XYZ file of N, CA, C and O in Angstrom:
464
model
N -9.446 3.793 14.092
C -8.625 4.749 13.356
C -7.159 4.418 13.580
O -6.814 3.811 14.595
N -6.250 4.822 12.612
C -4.984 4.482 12.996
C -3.719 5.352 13.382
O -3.199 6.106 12.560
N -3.383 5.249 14.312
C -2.601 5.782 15.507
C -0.858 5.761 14.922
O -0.570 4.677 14.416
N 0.003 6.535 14.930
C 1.128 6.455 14.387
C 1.912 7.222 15.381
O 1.972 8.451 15.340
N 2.750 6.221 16.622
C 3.505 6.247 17.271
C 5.243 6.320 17.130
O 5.995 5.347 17.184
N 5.583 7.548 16.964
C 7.347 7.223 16.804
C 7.854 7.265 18.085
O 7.091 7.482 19.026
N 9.508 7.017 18.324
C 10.388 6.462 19.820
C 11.703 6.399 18.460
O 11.757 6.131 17.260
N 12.897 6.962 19.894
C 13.621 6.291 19.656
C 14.669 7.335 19.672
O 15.833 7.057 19.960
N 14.241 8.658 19.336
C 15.270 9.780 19.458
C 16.242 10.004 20.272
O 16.338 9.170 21.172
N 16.880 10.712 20.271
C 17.476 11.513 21.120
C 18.732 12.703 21.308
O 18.794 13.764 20.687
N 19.311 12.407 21.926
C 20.511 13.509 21.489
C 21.533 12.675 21.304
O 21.452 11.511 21.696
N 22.550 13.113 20.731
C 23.447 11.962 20.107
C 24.438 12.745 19.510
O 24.003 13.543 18.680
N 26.000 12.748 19.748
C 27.190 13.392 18.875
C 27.423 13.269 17.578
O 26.952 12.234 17.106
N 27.986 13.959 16.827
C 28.125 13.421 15.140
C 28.771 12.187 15.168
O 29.662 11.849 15.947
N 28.150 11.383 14.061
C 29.022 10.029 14.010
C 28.353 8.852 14.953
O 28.728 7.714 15.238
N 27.385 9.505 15.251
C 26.482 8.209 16.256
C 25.630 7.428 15.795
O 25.801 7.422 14.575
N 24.533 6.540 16.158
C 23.852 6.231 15.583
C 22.957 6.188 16.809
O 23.084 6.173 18.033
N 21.524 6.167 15.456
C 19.930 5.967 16.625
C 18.994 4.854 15.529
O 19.282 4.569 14.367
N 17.914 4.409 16.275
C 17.199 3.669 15.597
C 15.535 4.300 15.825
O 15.228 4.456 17.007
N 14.786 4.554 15.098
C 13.651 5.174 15.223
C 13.015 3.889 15.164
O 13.553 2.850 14.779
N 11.433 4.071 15.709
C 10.782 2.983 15.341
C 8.971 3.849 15.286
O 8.464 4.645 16.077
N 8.615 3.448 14.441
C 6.924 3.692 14.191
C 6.333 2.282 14.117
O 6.557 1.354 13.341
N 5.295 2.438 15.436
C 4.821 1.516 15.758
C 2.856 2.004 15.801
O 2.385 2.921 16.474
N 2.167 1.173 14.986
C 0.891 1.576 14.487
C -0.208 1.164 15.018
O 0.036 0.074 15.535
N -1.133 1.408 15.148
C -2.177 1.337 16.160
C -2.832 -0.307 15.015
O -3.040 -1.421 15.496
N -2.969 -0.018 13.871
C -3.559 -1.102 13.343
C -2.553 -1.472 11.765
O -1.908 -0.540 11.285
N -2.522 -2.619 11.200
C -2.157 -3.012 10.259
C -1.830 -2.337 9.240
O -2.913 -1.880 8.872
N -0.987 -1.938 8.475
C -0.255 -1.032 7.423
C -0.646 -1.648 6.378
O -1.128 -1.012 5.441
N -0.495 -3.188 6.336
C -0.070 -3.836 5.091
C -0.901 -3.519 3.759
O -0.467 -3.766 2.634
N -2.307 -2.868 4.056
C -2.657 -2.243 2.743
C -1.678 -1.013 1.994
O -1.488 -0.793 0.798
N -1.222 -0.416 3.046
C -0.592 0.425 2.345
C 1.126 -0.365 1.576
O 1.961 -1.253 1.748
N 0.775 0.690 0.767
C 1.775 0.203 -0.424
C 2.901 0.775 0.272
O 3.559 -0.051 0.905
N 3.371 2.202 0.332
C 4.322 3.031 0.724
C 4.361 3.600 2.467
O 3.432 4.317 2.839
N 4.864 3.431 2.913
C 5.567 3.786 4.534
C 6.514 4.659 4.180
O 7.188 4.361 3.194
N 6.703 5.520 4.659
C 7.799 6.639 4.723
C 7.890 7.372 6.273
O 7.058 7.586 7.155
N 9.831 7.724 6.068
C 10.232 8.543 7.397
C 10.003 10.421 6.926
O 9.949 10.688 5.725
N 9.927 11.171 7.610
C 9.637 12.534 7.153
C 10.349 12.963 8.544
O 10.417 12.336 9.601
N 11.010 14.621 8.089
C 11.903 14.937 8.811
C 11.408 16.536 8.803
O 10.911 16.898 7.736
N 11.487 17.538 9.874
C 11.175 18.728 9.807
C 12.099 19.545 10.649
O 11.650 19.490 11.794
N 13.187 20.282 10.620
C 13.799 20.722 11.073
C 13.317 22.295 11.562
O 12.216 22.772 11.285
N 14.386 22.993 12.351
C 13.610 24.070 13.078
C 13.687 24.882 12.242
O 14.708 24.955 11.559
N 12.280 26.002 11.991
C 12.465 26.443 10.824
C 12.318 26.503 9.390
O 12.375 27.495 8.664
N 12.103 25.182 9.064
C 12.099 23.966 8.000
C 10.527 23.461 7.729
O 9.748 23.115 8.616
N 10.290 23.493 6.525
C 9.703 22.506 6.129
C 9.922 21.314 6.462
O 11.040 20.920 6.792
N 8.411 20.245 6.404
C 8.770 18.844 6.708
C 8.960 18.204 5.308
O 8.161 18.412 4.394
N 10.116 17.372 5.174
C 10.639 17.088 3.942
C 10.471 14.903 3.865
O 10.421 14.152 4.839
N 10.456 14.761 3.321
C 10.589 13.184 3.057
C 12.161 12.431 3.032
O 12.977 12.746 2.166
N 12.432 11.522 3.968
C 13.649 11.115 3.770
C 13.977 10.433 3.662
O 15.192 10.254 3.750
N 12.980 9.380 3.338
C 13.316 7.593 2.689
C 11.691 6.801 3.191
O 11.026 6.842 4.226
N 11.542 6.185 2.003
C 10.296 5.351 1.807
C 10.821 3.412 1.842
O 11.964 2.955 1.882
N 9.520 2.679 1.806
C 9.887 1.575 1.530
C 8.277 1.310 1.329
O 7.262 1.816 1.807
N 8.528 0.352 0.464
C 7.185 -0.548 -0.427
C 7.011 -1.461 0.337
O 7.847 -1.847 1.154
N 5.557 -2.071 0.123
C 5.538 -3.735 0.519
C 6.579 -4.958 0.176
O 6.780 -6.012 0.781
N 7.149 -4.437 -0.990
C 8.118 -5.669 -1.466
C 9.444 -5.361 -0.906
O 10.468 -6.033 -1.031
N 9.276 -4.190 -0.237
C 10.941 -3.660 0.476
C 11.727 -2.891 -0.794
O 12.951 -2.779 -0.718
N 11.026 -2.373 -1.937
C 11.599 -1.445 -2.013
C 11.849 -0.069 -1.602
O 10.908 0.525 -1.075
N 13.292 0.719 -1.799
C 13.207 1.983 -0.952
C 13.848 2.651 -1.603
O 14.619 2.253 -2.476
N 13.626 3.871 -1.269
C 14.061 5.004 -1.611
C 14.525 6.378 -0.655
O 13.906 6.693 0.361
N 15.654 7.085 -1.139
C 16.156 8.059 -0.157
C 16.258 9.197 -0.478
O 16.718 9.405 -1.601
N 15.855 10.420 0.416
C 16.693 11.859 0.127
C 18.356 11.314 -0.286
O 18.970 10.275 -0.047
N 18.649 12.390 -0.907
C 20.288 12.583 -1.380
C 20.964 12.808 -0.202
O 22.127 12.403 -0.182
N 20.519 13.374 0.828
C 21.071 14.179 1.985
C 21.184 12.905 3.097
O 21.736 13.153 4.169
N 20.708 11.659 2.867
C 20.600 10.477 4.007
C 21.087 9.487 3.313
O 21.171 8.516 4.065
N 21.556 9.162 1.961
C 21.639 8.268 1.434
C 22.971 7.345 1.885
O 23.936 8.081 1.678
N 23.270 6.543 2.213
C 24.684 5.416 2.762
C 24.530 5.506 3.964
O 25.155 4.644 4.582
N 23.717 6.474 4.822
C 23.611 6.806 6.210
C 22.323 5.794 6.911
O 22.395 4.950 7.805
N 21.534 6.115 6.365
C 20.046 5.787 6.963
C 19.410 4.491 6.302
O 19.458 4.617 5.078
N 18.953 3.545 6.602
C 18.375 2.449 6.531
C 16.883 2.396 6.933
O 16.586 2.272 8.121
N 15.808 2.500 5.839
C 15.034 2.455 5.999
C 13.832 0.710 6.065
O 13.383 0.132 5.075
N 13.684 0.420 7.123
C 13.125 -1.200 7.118
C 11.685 -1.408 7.513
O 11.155 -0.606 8.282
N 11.040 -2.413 7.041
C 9.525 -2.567 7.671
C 9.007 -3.939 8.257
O 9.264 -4.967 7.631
N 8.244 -4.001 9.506
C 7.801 -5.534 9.843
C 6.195 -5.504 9.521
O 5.444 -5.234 10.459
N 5.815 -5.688 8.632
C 4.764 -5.758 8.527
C 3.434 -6.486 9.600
O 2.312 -6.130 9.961
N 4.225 -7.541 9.799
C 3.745 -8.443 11.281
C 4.055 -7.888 12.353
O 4.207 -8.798 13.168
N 4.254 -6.838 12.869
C 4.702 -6.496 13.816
C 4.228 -4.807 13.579
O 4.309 -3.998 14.503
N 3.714 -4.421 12.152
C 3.087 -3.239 12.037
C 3.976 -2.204 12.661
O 3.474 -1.487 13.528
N 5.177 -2.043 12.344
C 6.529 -1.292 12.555
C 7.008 -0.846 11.420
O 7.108 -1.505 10.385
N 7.441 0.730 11.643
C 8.437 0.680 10.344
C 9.619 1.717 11.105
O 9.358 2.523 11.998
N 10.764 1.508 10.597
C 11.955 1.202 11.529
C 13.115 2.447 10.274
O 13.260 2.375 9.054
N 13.664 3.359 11.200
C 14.650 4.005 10.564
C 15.970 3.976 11.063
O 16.124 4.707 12.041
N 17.045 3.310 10.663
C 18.432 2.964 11.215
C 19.127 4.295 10.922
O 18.756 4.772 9.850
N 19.940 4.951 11.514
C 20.625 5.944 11.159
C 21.821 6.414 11.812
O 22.008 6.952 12.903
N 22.594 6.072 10.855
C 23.746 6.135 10.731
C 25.015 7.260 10.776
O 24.806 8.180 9.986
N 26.142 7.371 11.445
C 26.685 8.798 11.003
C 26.163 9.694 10.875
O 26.515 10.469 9.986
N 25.264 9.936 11.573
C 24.623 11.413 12.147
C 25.676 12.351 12.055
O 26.872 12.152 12.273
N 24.904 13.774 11.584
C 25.436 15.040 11.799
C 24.625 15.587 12.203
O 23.521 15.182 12.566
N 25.247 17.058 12.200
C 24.329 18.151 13.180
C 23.033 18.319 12.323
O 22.050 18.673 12.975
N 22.827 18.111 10.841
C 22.319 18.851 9.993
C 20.803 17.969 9.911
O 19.701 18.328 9.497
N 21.346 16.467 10.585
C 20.319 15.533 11.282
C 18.897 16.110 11.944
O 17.729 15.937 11.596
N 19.469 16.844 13.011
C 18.880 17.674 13.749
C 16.768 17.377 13.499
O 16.244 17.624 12.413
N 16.189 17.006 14.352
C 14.727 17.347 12.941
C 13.871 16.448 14.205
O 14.306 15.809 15.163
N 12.439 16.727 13.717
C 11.562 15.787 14.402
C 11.570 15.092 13.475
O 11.586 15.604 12.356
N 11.564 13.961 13.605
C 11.282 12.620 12.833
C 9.985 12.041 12.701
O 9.722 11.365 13.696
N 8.997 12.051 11.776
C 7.835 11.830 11.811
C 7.436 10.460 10.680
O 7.995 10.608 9.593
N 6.662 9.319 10.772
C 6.020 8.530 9.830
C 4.971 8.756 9.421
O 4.063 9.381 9.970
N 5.001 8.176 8.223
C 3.351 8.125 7.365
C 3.338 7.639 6.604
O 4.188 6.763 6.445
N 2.306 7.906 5.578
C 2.302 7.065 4.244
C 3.535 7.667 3.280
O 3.841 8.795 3.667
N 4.202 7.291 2.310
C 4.890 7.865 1.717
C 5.161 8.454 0.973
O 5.228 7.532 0.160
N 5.387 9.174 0.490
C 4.786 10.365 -0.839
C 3.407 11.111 -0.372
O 3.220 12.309 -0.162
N 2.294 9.755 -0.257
C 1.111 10.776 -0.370
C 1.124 10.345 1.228
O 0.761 9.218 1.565
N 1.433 11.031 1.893
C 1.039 11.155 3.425
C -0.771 11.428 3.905
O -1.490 11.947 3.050
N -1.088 11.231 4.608
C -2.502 11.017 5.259
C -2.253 12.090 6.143
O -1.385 11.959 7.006
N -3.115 13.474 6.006
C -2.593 13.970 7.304
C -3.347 14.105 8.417
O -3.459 15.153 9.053
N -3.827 13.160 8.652
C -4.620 12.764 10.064
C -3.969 12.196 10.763
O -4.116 12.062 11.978
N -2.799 11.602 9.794
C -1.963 10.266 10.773
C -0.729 11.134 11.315
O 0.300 10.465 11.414
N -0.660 11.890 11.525
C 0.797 12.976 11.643
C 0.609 12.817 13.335
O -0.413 13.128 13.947
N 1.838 12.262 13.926
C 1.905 12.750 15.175
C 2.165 13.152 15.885
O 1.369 14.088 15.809
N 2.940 13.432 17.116
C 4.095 14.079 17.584
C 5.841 14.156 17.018
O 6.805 14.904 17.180
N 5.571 13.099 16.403
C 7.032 12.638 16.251
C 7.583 12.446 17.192
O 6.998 12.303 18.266
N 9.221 12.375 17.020
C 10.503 12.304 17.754
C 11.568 12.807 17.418
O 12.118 12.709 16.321
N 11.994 13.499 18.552
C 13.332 14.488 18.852
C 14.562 14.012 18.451
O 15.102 13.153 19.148
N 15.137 14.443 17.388
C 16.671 13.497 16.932
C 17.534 15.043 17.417
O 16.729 15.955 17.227
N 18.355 15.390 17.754
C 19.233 16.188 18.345
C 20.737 15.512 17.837
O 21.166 14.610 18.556
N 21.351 15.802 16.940
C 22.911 15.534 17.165
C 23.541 16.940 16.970
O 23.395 17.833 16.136
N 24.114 16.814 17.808
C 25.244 18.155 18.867
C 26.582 17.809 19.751
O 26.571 17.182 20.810
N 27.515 18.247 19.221
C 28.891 17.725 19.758
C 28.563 19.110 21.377
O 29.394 19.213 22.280
């Protein structure tokens, strides 16, 4: 079965940067779509940038010039760069499939905290 490990959070001032990483128990590459998902306190969990097998991607409006969404397929990683953090950041950071998420694969996530 496949295992969906995120890292990488933490607390961090506005204007910082973090790098998430989802690292998978077995091979992605069937899947077409990888996506980052974000749930803040309070909040629905919302979608905040995808990427295809061919590396195309796509972003919330709310992350867009900020966040860099990347994938190693060989390495069965998919990787969120993020940029100029604000408070509004704030969120567990969770992976999955993209759009249509699997929800078996949902896991703990990771703690993104930005707070001056």
């Amino acid at each position: 079965q496949v295992q969906l490990v995120e890292s990488g959070g933490g607390l961090m001032q506005p204007g910082g940067s973090l790098r998430l990483s989802c690292a998978a128990s077995r091979s992605f590459f069937s899947v077409n779509t990888m996506g980052w998902y974000r749930q803040a306190p309070g909040k629905q969990r919302v979608l905040v940038a995808v990427i295809t097998r061919g590396g195309n991607t796509n972003y919330a409006d709310s992350v867009k010039g900020r966040f860099t969404i990347s994938r190693d397929n060989a390495k069965n990683t998919v990787y969120l760069q993020m940029n100029s953090l604000k408070p509004e950041d704030t969120a567990v950071y969770y992976c999955n499939v993209g759009y249509l998420y699997e929800k078996e694969y949902w896991g703990q996530g990771t703690q993104v905290t930005v707070s001056s």
